[in-house]
Amino acid sequence: MKISASGRLERGVPAPLRNTVSLILQALLTLTVIGWVLKIPLYMGWTFYNEQFLALILGFGLGLAFLLVRARPSPPDAPTPWIDAIAGLAGLIACTYIAIRYPALVNEVIYRPLDAVIISALIVGLIIEATRRTAGLTLVIVVLVLFLYALTGHLLPDTFVSRPIDFTRLLVYLGMDTNAVLGQTLAIAIIVVIPFTLMGQILAVTGGSQFFADLAMAMMGRYRGGSAKISVAGSALFGMISGSAVSNVAAVGVVTIPMMKRSGFPSHTAAAIEAVGSTGGQLAPPVMGATAFLMAELLQVSYASVLIAAFIPAFLYYLALFIQVDLAAAKLGIKGEPMDRLPALKEVLRHGWYFPIPFVILVLGIMFYGVAVEYAALQASALLIIFNLAFGYKKQRTPIKELLLAAINTGRASIDILIIAGAAGLVIGTLNLTGLAFGLTLQLLAVSGDSILILLLMTAVIAIILGMGMPTVGVYILLATLIAPALIEAGISPMASHMFVMYFGMMSMVTPPVAIAAFAAANIAGCDGSKAGWAATRVGWCSYIVPFLFALSPSLLMEGTMTSVLWTVTTASVGILAGTVAVVGYFSTAVNGGYRILFMVAGLLMLIPADTFSDAGWTDVVGVILMAILTGLHFLNKKREAATPAT
């Protein structure tokens, strides 16, 4: 018990005890996942169902969620309310019960025994509340609406009707069936994502974020708007591995945002640039924050196929951002950073030459030697630890105690994805049990009027709404189940469909009103979060257009002849330049009025791929001609202004 500032007696689990228990659960979660990936039970001669392992890890996740994530904001040292502690313990016990009794339950579950009903009800209810705490109300509302449909769908008109489903059958199915909570979604989240979360934790604590920031400083700092280019490059390098836009902002933004403000960028612009740069790392090969591996699993294609498809969209994303910060810096008169403030590239590489090696080995092992994705992530983590102990970044070796704490903290960092995967399992289970999975595809196609463009617009909006406050991996899993089948049915390729939903799920990180990455950056910049969010939308304008282009044109996903791919990339790149000139209002000098509109028209015409529709190639031709005319007029006017004597 603790006396609050108001004199009221607070009851609950004291903070020291809560922290100790949570550390134990985090350690057990991390060790259990590592042991499973390394197949230690198999070597020990123990045999388990995969679902027993999933249930146990979910139990750890639920316990941590109720211990560490409060129902409402409270001070870090405040006691954990007893109701939260009891809920966490109930989740741990219920999942452990399934883990122990699953071999027997799997044969009895069809009869819906009382213990199965009670345990399933506990797990379903606790997942919903934990989802509310970790991901917000949006996903909870989706789950509850689907529950209501499952129970009342047989009363609806023929278009929406489903078969009658008993409440206890729904609970047991969701809590114990392999097509629901204990299914593929949770398995991927645990077996694939958690090892990559561990890798990101180890990378951060061994100086990886500092190395990538230093590397970006050495390479970009001396150029116009160098501070912003450091932010973009550093965030891209670290973000493709870390897999979390918010943690990327926290790791890199603490260095780059003050630097951008010092060089002359407004606070909200500095926050926006960092947020957009950090978010895009999840799209950038080769690691893509583990999403590449998830996509390969769900699409049943090779990892290399995903990397190839992701390359051009990622290139266009960062090209647009680089052009944006370059023109904005020119408009504001921001020069490069002084050389005496920048590290020498040779020195950065001398101290951190080993950081890329684990990731090169990871990619090569997966692509050419058939190494399992999760095992490759553990190998990379082990190499990072070995290099740290042998060399240390700038001769600063991270103590073993801190390395162990980073590994243990993987459990805490995994709470969101575990709970969201559990909620996604509830969604998938309900869709399967009611038959709505097929019906939803038909309904989306019907609402869109069989128009692919309208369907894509609807999908983009749904992705951004569902993605509010959720990690990209979680929203991708959900959208790949709910929405991607409709896109595929409409004629869009499976790869393009999955890339599209992943891309817009990612963009929810910088799209108001939530824009969680922008708000995290605004906190560092000391500015209004909403202002930073709208600035991020403007800075990342092209990111809202590119997904429509690759959904309609396979050439932007490296599908087609080399000539068509090169032409599409070239015209899209010039189109991005034209569009960014219009957005910023600057080329080599200020661009105003009608010229900005014409530059945007030229940009949009060139961004339309030549294979989007019949005769679409002419849009490129018209756009190129218009861009050439506008560029010529712009530099001619600049020359005239320079020749005109000042009065």
XYZ file of C-alpha atoms in Angstrom:
647
model
C 0.000 0.000 0.000
C 1.033 3.571 -0.698
C -0.252 6.998 0.326
C -1.044 9.163 -2.720
C -0.296 12.892 -2.966
C -3.921 13.589 -2.040
C -3.609 11.523 1.124
C -5.755 8.688 -0.289
C -4.632 5.154 0.491
C -3.660 3.404 -2.735
C -3.926 -0.366 -2.868
C -2.154 -2.686 -5.244
C 1.069 -4.517 -6.006
C 4.038 -2.287 -5.006
C 6.224 -1.119 -7.883
C 9.371 -3.046 -6.749
C 7.463 -6.346 -6.575
C 5.726 -5.639 -9.899
C 9.067 -4.893 -11.571
C 10.613 -8.086 -10.215
C 7.710 -10.240 -11.383
C 7.664 -8.563 -14.803
C 11.411 -9.139 -15.226
C 10.907 -12.834 -14.459
C 8.080 -13.085 -17.009
C 10.102 -11.205 -19.630
C 13.075 -13.503 -19.084
C 10.893 -16.616 -19.291
C 9.261 -15.349 -22.490
C 12.581 -14.583 -24.189
C 14.276 -17.803 -23.060
C 11.303 -19.954 -24.068
C 11.228 -18.479 -27.569
C 14.998 -18.865 -27.980
C 14.816 -22.446 -26.737
C 11.990 -23.275 -29.134
C 13.787 -21.719 -32.132
C 16.965 -23.625 -31.253
C 14.851 -26.825 -30.916
C 16.164 -27.529 -27.432
C 13.037 -29.539 -26.420
C 13.603 -31.805 -29.430
C 17.227 -32.400 -28.481
C 16.108 -33.168 -24.918
C 13.709 -35.796 -26.228
C 10.602 -33.830 -25.228
C 7.658 -33.650 -27.589
C 5.112 -30.842 -27.540
C 2.324 -29.605 -29.731
C 3.113 -26.275 -31.352
C -0.086 -24.942 -29.722
C 1.282 -25.710 -26.241
C 4.229 -23.442 -26.920
C 2.008 -20.703 -28.375
C -0.348 -20.831 -25.395
C 2.514 -20.538 -22.927
C 4.018 -17.496 -24.659
C 0.581 -15.882 -24.927
C 0.212 -16.411 -21.171
C 3.480 -14.588 -20.529
C 2.299 -11.791 -22.834
C -1.046 -11.407 -21.065
C 0.638 -11.394 -17.670
C 3.035 -8.651 -18.779
C 0.286 -6.642 -20.485
C -1.773 -6.346 -17.285
C 1.267 -5.740 -15.077
C 2.928 -3.085 -17.226
C 0.209 -1.450 -19.344
C -2.265 0.510 -17.237
C -5.946 0.890 -17.971
C -5.449 4.649 -17.557
C -2.331 6.841 -17.288
C -0.565 6.703 -13.912
C 2.927 7.442 -12.519
C 5.580 4.748 -13.187
C 6.121 4.179 -9.463
C 2.402 3.822 -8.671
C 1.280 0.403 -7.401
C -0.342 -1.907 -9.916
C -4.052 -2.193 -9.016
C -5.034 -5.584 -7.620
C -7.585 -6.042 -10.400
C -4.785 -5.740 -12.977
C -2.547 -8.141 -11.088
C -5.393 -10.660 -10.769
C -6.213 -10.307 -14.503
C -2.581 -10.873 -15.450
C -2.347 -13.909 -13.176
C -5.620 -15.274 -14.589
C -4.288 -14.927 -18.155
C -1.048 -16.687 -17.218
C -2.868 -19.523 -15.434
C -5.455 -19.986 -18.192
C -2.849 -20.172 -20.948
C -0.591 -22.431 -18.868
C -3.584 -24.720 -18.282
C -4.046 -25.035 -22.046
C -0.305 -25.583 -22.516
C -0.344 -28.455 -20.009
C -3.687 -30.063 -20.910
C -3.739 -29.408 -24.665
C -3.041 -33.035 -25.726
C -6.201 -34.102 -23.860
C -8.263 -30.995 -24.584
C -7.712 -31.267 -28.327
C -9.707 -34.515 -28.293
C -12.399 -33.251 -25.899
C -12.943 -29.756 -27.236
C -15.654 -30.820 -29.698
C -17.858 -31.679 -26.689
C -17.221 -28.263 -25.136
C -16.369 -29.413 -21.583
C -16.888 -26.852 -18.822
C -13.189 -26.269 -18.198
C -12.630 -25.551 -21.905
C -15.507 -23.041 -21.934
C -14.302 -21.236 -18.789
C -10.655 -21.097 -19.896
C -11.603 -19.936 -23.396
C -13.889 -17.233 -21.987
C -11.062 -15.979 -19.771
C -8.550 -15.873 -22.618
C -10.909 -14.171 -25.071
C -11.995 -11.552 -22.527
C -8.452 -10.817 -21.374
C -7.161 -10.512 -24.946
C -9.875 -7.948 -25.700
C -9.027 -5.835 -22.634
C -5.275 -6.155 -23.243
C -5.872 -5.076 -26.849
C -7.719 -1.983 -25.631
C -4.721 -1.086 -23.476
C -2.016 -1.732 -26.047
C -3.631 -0.946 -29.413
C -6.597 1.270 -28.564
C -10.300 0.961 -29.257
C -10.212 0.580 -33.052
C -9.221 -3.080 -33.090
C -11.433 -3.831 -30.074
C -14.446 -2.427 -31.934
C -13.621 -4.613 -34.951
C -13.463 -7.710 -32.729
C -16.712 -6.884 -30.888
C -18.604 -6.163 -34.106
C -17.509 -9.519 -35.491
C -18.577 -11.227 -32.248
C -21.995 -9.618 -32.534
C -22.226 -10.745 -36.154
C -21.288 -14.316 -35.197
C -24.096 -14.446 -32.625
C -26.806 -12.621 -34.609
C -25.791 -13.161 -38.240
C -28.449 -15.826 -38.736
C -31.096 -13.141 -38.145
C -29.818 -10.837 -40.896
C -31.085 -10.583 -44.520
C -29.839 -13.106 -47.090
C -27.007 -10.904 -48.305
C -25.370 -10.904 -44.848
C -26.819 -14.063 -43.273
C -24.585 -16.605 -41.504
C -25.319 -19.947 -39.878
C -26.435 -19.975 -36.197
C -23.514 -20.259 -33.774
C -23.846 -21.179 -30.099
C -22.069 -18.816 -27.697
C -20.061 -21.569 -26.007
C -19.017 -22.964 -29.373
C -17.792 -19.520 -30.403
C -15.753 -19.158 -27.198
C -14.142 -22.594 -27.373
C -13.393 -22.252 -31.079
C -11.730 -18.864 -30.598
C -9.783 -19.863 -27.510
C -8.480 -23.267 -28.580
C -8.832 -23.884 -32.313
C -5.756 -23.689 -34.526
C -7.671 -21.425 -36.924
C -8.191 -18.787 -34.230
C -5.989 -17.479 -31.387
C -3.625 -20.476 -31.375
C -3.129 -20.249 -35.119
C -0.716 -19.092 -37.775
C -0.897 -15.410 -36.870
C 0.272 -15.933 -33.294
C 2.839 -18.481 -34.466
C 4.386 -16.011 -36.919
C 4.367 -13.222 -34.334
C 6.152 -15.396 -31.778
C 8.486 -17.515 -33.881
C 9.484 -14.880 -36.471
C 8.913 -11.425 -35.000
C 10.231 -11.947 -31.458
C 13.704 -13.108 -32.617
C 13.898 -9.948 -34.740
C 12.762 -7.870 -31.776
C 15.621 -9.439 -29.825
C 18.009 -8.539 -32.634
C 16.807 -4.924 -32.571
C 17.267 -4.737 -28.792
C 20.817 -6.087 -29.037
C 21.645 -3.754 -31.922
C 20.481 -0.703 -29.971
C 22.333 -1.533 -26.766
C 25.622 -2.378 -28.545
C 25.791 1.044 -30.233
C 24.165 0.190 -33.556
C 21.878 3.222 -33.565
C 24.846 5.478 -32.797
C 26.895 3.846 -35.575
C 24.196 4.367 -38.193
C 23.683 7.967 -37.040
C 27.440 8.611 -37.214
C 27.620 6.958 -40.635
C 24.831 9.186 -41.907
C 26.545 12.270 -40.454
C 29.826 11.413 -42.136
C 28.167 10.759 -45.508
C 25.480 13.472 -45.623
C 26.298 16.149 -43.085
C 28.345 18.482 -45.259
C 25.670 18.887 -47.939
C 22.855 21.453 -48.102
C 20.343 20.668 -45.378
C 22.823 18.114 -44.094
C 21.180 17.770 -40.684
C 17.900 16.636 -42.292
C 19.707 14.291 -44.679
C 21.484 12.766 -41.692
C 18.067 12.158 -40.159
C 16.730 10.500 -43.314
C 19.770 8.285 -43.914
C 20.266 7.315 -40.267
C 16.588 6.534 -39.760
C 16.480 4.413 -42.911
C 19.550 2.398 -41.934
C 18.444 1.751 -38.369
C 14.729 1.509 -39.171
C 15.024 -1.331 -41.665
C 16.404 -3.472 -38.842
C 14.612 -2.208 -35.735
C 11.129 -2.640 -37.241
C 9.552 -0.001 -35.002
C 9.030 3.572 -36.161
C 8.589 4.854 -32.608
C 11.720 3.177 -31.210
C 13.595 4.393 -34.282
C 12.490 7.966 -33.571
C 13.588 7.554 -29.964
C 16.991 6.096 -30.875
C 17.960 8.322 -33.814
C 15.735 11.358 -33.269
C 17.413 12.357 -30.006
C 20.516 13.096 -32.095
C 19.050 14.361 -35.365
C 16.072 16.489 -34.246
C 18.130 18.916 -32.097
C 20.664 19.076 -34.943
C 17.948 20.003 -37.460
C 16.538 22.661 -35.133
C 20.007 24.109 -34.574
C 20.630 24.344 -38.316
C 17.410 26.298 -38.931
C 14.550 23.850 -39.542
C 11.342 24.701 -37.640
C 10.612 22.317 -34.762
C 7.531 20.752 -36.367
C 9.379 20.244 -39.670
C 12.319 18.583 -37.893
C 9.897 16.243 -36.091
C 8.079 15.463 -39.353
C 11.274 14.629 -41.253
C 12.448 12.275 -38.515
C 9.031 10.600 -38.229
C 8.690 9.995 -41.987
C 12.295 8.796 -42.261
C 11.879 6.381 -39.340
C 8.579 5.028 -40.644
C 9.953 4.234 -44.098
C 12.607 1.923 -42.681
C 9.910 -0.728 -42.346
C 9.578 -0.728 -46.127
C 13.300 -0.784 -46.868
C 15.041 -4.056 -47.792
C 16.751 -6.229 -46.798
C 15.156 -6.718 -43.361
C 12.061 -4.446 -43.543
C 11.623 -4.756 -39.780
C 10.694 -8.460 -40.134
C 7.693 -7.668 -42.369
C 9.492 -9.168 -45.372
C 9.625 -12.528 -43.627
C 5.981 -12.337 -42.580
C 4.951 -11.511 -46.131
C 6.978 -14.388 -47.517
C 5.301 -16.755 -45.002
C 1.765 -15.558 -45.769
C 2.228 -15.465 -49.552
C 4.181 -18.726 -49.591
C 6.901 -17.170 -51.745
C 10.646 -16.845 -51.316
C 12.173 -14.124 -49.179
C 14.083 -12.926 -52.266
C 10.783 -12.323 -54.093
C 9.631 -9.951 -51.368
C 12.959 -8.082 -51.361
C 12.852 -7.581 -55.116
C 9.259 -6.361 -55.013
C 9.972 -3.936 -52.148
C 13.058 -2.333 -53.690
C 11.504 0.244 -56.055
C 8.734 1.424 -53.663
C 11.377 1.921 -50.951
C 13.657 3.747 -53.396
C 10.862 6.111 -54.450
C 9.859 6.694 -50.814
C 13.326 7.850 -49.778
C 14.029 9.647 -53.051
C 10.936 11.784 -52.424
C 12.023 12.456 -48.855
C 15.582 13.410 -49.874
C 14.342 15.790 -52.566
C 11.871 17.280 -50.097
C 14.489 18.042 -47.441
C 16.981 19.301 -50.051
C 14.522 21.795 -51.570
C 13.195 22.809 -48.153
C 16.762 23.472 -46.976
C 17.468 25.544 -50.096
C 14.280 27.553 -49.546
C 15.203 28.206 -45.889
C 18.868 28.888 -46.726
C 20.123 26.007 -44.553
C 23.654 24.945 -45.418
C 25.582 21.836 -44.479
C 26.932 21.181 -41.021
C 30.423 22.524 -40.217
C 33.054 19.876 -40.878
C 34.431 20.162 -37.349
C 31.071 18.933 -36.026
C 31.014 15.864 -38.264
C 32.786 12.547 -37.722
C 35.187 11.381 -40.414
C 33.798 8.534 -42.524
C 37.056 6.617 -42.199
C 36.899 6.835 -38.405
C 33.250 5.752 -38.250
C 33.967 2.697 -40.403
C 37.133 1.925 -38.451
C 35.181 1.734 -35.209
C 31.976 0.141 -36.498
C 33.040 -1.885 -39.549
C 31.542 -5.034 -38.055
C 27.927 -3.840 -37.673
C 26.821 -4.695 -41.253
C 28.356 -8.189 -41.123
C 25.601 -9.925 -39.078
C 22.925 -8.593 -41.424
C 24.809 -9.585 -44.555
C 25.165 -13.095 -43.124
C 21.471 -13.080 -42.157
C 20.317 -12.195 -45.680
C 22.759 -14.541 -47.441
C 21.872 -17.393 -45.091
C 18.146 -17.030 -45.765
C 18.439 -16.467 -49.522
C 21.118 -18.961 -50.509
C 21.588 -21.486 -47.708
C 18.038 -22.159 -46.606
C 18.574 -20.985 -43.021
C 15.272 -20.552 -41.168
C 14.372 -16.889 -40.746
C 14.079 -17.040 -36.963
C 17.338 -18.975 -36.624
C 19.121 -16.437 -38.829
C 17.900 -13.626 -36.547
C 19.358 -15.403 -33.511
C 22.631 -15.912 -35.386
C 22.785 -12.186 -36.170
C 22.081 -11.341 -32.520
C 24.846 -13.685 -31.365
C 27.316 -12.140 -33.818
C 26.440 -8.639 -32.600
C 27.168 -9.736 -29.032
C 30.460 -11.387 -30.030
C 31.634 -8.335 -31.980
C 30.647 -6.070 -29.111
C 32.614 -8.078 -26.576
C 35.587 -8.354 -28.929
C 35.746 -4.764 -30.201
C 32.996 -2.487 -28.896
C 31.862 0.594 -30.814
C 34.483 3.305 -30.292
C 36.123 0.826 -27.893
C 33.098 1.012 -25.582
C 32.033 -2.568 -24.869
C 28.534 -3.026 -23.542
C 28.716 -4.914 -20.208
C 27.275 -8.427 -20.173
C 24.710 -7.328 -17.597
C 23.316 -4.723 -20.021
C 23.273 -7.270 -22.840
C 21.272 -9.642 -20.651
C 18.863 -6.852 -19.698
C 18.418 -5.987 -23.397
C 17.605 -9.615 -24.144
C 15.159 -9.751 -21.229
C 13.540 -6.471 -22.354
C 12.628 -8.248 -25.574
C 9.719 -9.639 -23.582
C 8.423 -6.173 -22.808
C 9.009 -4.947 -26.357
C 6.986 -7.916 -27.647
C 3.816 -7.231 -25.626
C 2.101 -5.195 -28.354
C 2.683 -7.670 -31.160
C 1.675 -10.662 -28.981
C -1.611 -9.078 -27.921
C -2.397 -7.768 -31.417
C -1.636 -11.203 -32.880
C -4.020 -12.685 -30.325
C -6.713 -10.169 -31.316
C -6.045 -10.886 -34.990
C -6.596 -14.561 -34.150
C -10.015 -13.643 -32.746
C -10.815 -11.817 -35.983
C -9.609 -14.664 -38.186
C -11.409 -17.275 -36.097
C -14.704 -15.378 -36.291
C -14.337 -14.875 -40.040
C -13.695 -18.593 -40.529
C -16.478 -19.792 -38.249
C -19.132 -17.506 -39.756
C -17.953 -17.768 -43.359
C -17.644 -13.982 -43.415
C -14.098 -14.169 -44.824
C -15.521 -14.979 -48.259
C -18.550 -12.743 -47.771
C -16.404 -9.748 -46.773
C -14.473 -10.019 -50.020
C -17.719 -10.040 -52.002
C -19.130 -7.117 -49.992
C -16.016 -4.989 -50.517
C -16.147 -5.704 -54.232
C -19.861 -4.858 -54.308
C -19.437 -1.588 -52.375
C -16.617 -0.531 -54.682
C -18.835 -1.162 -57.702
C -16.123 -3.433 -59.139
C -13.908 -0.333 -59.483
C -10.316 -1.180 -58.574
C -9.484 2.457 -57.859
C -12.401 2.852 -55.411
C -11.495 -0.463 -53.780
C -7.901 0.751 -53.342
C -9.090 4.051 -51.856
C -11.346 2.202 -49.411
C -8.483 -0.126 -48.485
C -6.114 2.794 -47.884
C -8.580 4.495 -45.538
C -9.331 1.249 -43.676
C -5.600 0.516 -43.333
C -4.851 3.943 -41.882
C -7.788 3.750 -39.452
C -6.973 0.212 -38.276
C -3.291 1.094 -38.050
C -3.784 3.976 -35.622
C -1.643 3.211 -32.605
C -0.721 -0.275 -33.800
C 2.748 -1.487 -34.836
C 3.099 -1.996 -38.585
C 3.637 -5.749 -38.260
C 0.383 -6.109 -36.326
C -1.722 -4.047 -38.704
C -0.194 -5.847 -41.691
C -1.205 -9.243 -40.287
C -4.743 -7.990 -39.695
C -5.129 -6.351 -43.111
C -3.567 -9.285 -44.935
C -6.409 -11.364 -43.512
C -9.296 -8.914 -43.808
C -8.653 -6.816 -46.915
C -5.920 -8.299 -49.125
C -8.170 -11.177 -50.372
C -10.589 -8.611 -51.843
C -7.754 -6.882 -53.719
C -6.550 -10.218 -55.070
C -10.087 -11.149 -56.129
C -10.330 -7.790 -57.944
C -7.368 -8.774 -60.115
C -4.425 -7.172 -58.299
C -1.480 -9.532 -57.894
C -1.037 -11.126 -54.442
C 2.342 -9.414 -53.969
C 0.961 -5.985 -54.885
C -2.088 -6.527 -52.658
C 0.010 -7.386 -49.613
C 2.494 -4.585 -50.301
C -0.391 -2.135 -50.591
C -1.971 -2.982 -47.225
C 1.430 -3.095 -45.512
C 2.389 0.287 -46.975
C -0.764 2.076 -45.826
C -0.667 0.343 -42.451
C 2.806 1.826 -42.130
C 1.605 5.303 -43.172
C -0.802 5.371 -40.216
C 2.304 6.099 -38.135
C 2.541 9.603 -39.623
C -1.095 10.291 -40.532
C -3.201 12.416 -38.143
C -5.091 12.292 -35.897
C -3.005 9.603 -34.132
C 0.324 9.702 -36.074
C 2.140 7.994 -33.232
C 5.627 8.335 -34.782
C 5.067 12.058 -35.439
C 3.900 12.582 -31.854
C 6.993 10.758 -30.535
C 9.201 13.013 -32.667
C 7.244 16.106 -31.567
C 7.937 15.189 -27.952
C 11.676 15.337 -28.665
C 11.345 18.505 -30.759
C 9.240 20.247 -28.122
C 6.422 21.156 -30.513
C 2.721 20.441 -30.960
C 2.091 16.818 -31.988
C -0.795 17.631 -34.331
C 1.283 20.239 -36.127
C 4.100 17.718 -36.538
C 1.598 15.135 -37.814
C 0.239 17.412 -40.541
C 3.785 18.436 -41.457
C 4.681 14.732 -41.765
C 1.721 14.241 -44.115
C 3.023 17.066 -46.289
C 6.641 15.844 -46.156
C 5.540 12.307 -47.066
C 3.020 13.379 -49.751
C 4.411 11.006 -52.349
C 4.062 8.049 -50.000
C 0.278 8.271 -50.328
C 0.481 7.998 -54.134
C 3.177 5.372 -54.770
C 1.127 2.400 -53.382
C -1.660 3.101 -55.900
C 0.916 3.090 -58.672
C 2.488 -0.272 -57.841
C -0.956 -1.789 -57.198
C -1.955 -0.869 -60.735
C 1.422 -1.403 -62.369
C 3.500 -4.560 -61.894
C 6.573 -2.809 -63.304
C 7.062 -0.927 -60.012
C 7.371 -4.294 -58.256
C 10.046 -5.468 -60.711
C 7.531 -7.457 -62.744
C 7.950 -7.031 -66.493
C 10.744 -6.376 -68.970
C 13.854 -4.524 -67.868
C 13.056 -1.741 -70.356
C 9.581 -1.132 -68.910
C 10.898 -1.225 -65.331
C 13.692 1.281 -66.078
C 11.331 3.617 -67.948
C 8.762 3.487 -65.146
C 11.351 4.165 -62.430
C 12.922 7.019 -64.410
C 9.650 8.808 -65.146
C 8.418 8.224 -61.581
C 11.641 9.727 -60.205
C 11.322 12.846 -62.352
C 7.630 12.971 -61.443
C 8.557 12.968 -57.759
C 10.930 15.889 -58.389
C 8.196 17.853 -60.152
C 5.612 17.112 -57.476
C 7.998 18.024 -54.667
C 8.833 21.340 -56.350
C 5.094 22.060 -56.267
C 4.710 21.031 -52.614
C 7.748 22.977 -51.362
C 7.340 25.936 -53.725
C 11.021 26.024 -54.609
C 13.282 24.760 -57.383
C 16.473 26.750 -57.861
C 14.487 29.814 -56.775
C 10.982 30.286 -55.400
C 8.123 28.798 -57.451
C 4.766 30.477 -56.965
C 1.163 30.549 -58.152
C 0.207 28.757 -61.326
C 3.699 27.339 -61.817
C 3.283 25.186 -58.683
C 0.030 23.781 -60.038
C 1.633 23.016 -63.402
C 4.614 21.303 -61.739
C 2.195 19.122 -59.768
C 0.267 18.246 -62.945
C 3.522 17.307 -64.688
C 4.571 15.221 -61.685
C 1.316 13.301 -61.466
C 1.333 12.606 -65.212
C 4.837 11.145 -64.996
C 4.024 9.138 -61.888
C 1.340 7.171 -63.766
C 3.147 4.019 -64.976
C 2.995 3.317 -68.719
C 1.356 -0.089 -68.176
C -1.425 1.133 -65.858
C -4.028 1.282 -68.619
C -4.232 1.397 -72.387
C -2.316 4.362 -73.842
C -1.041 5.319 -70.364
C 2.402 5.740 -71.910
C 1.219 9.046 -73.359
C 0.799 10.482 -69.864
C 4.543 10.019 -69.356
C 5.297 11.727 -72.653
C 3.027 14.692 -71.887
C 4.421 14.919 -68.345
C 8.044 14.869 -69.547
C 7.349 17.572 -72.155
C 5.524 19.748 -69.612
C 8.328 19.274 -67.083
C 10.941 20.229 -69.693
C 9.018 23.386 -70.612
C 8.498 24.389 -66.966
C 12.150 23.740 -66.115
C 13.307 25.788 -69.089
C 11.014 28.691 -68.190
C 12.084 28.521 -64.544
C 15.797 28.802 -65.280
C 15.181 31.404 -67.974
C 13.294 33.556 -65.452
C 16.067 33.035 -62.933
C 18.643 34.184 -65.471
C 16.566 37.260 -66.305
C 16.141 38.158 -62.649
C 19.878 37.797 -62.086
C 20.601 40.058 -65.071
C 18.120 42.723 -63.934
C 19.989 45.367 -61.933
C 18.652 46.058 -58.456
C 16.856 49.391 -58.073
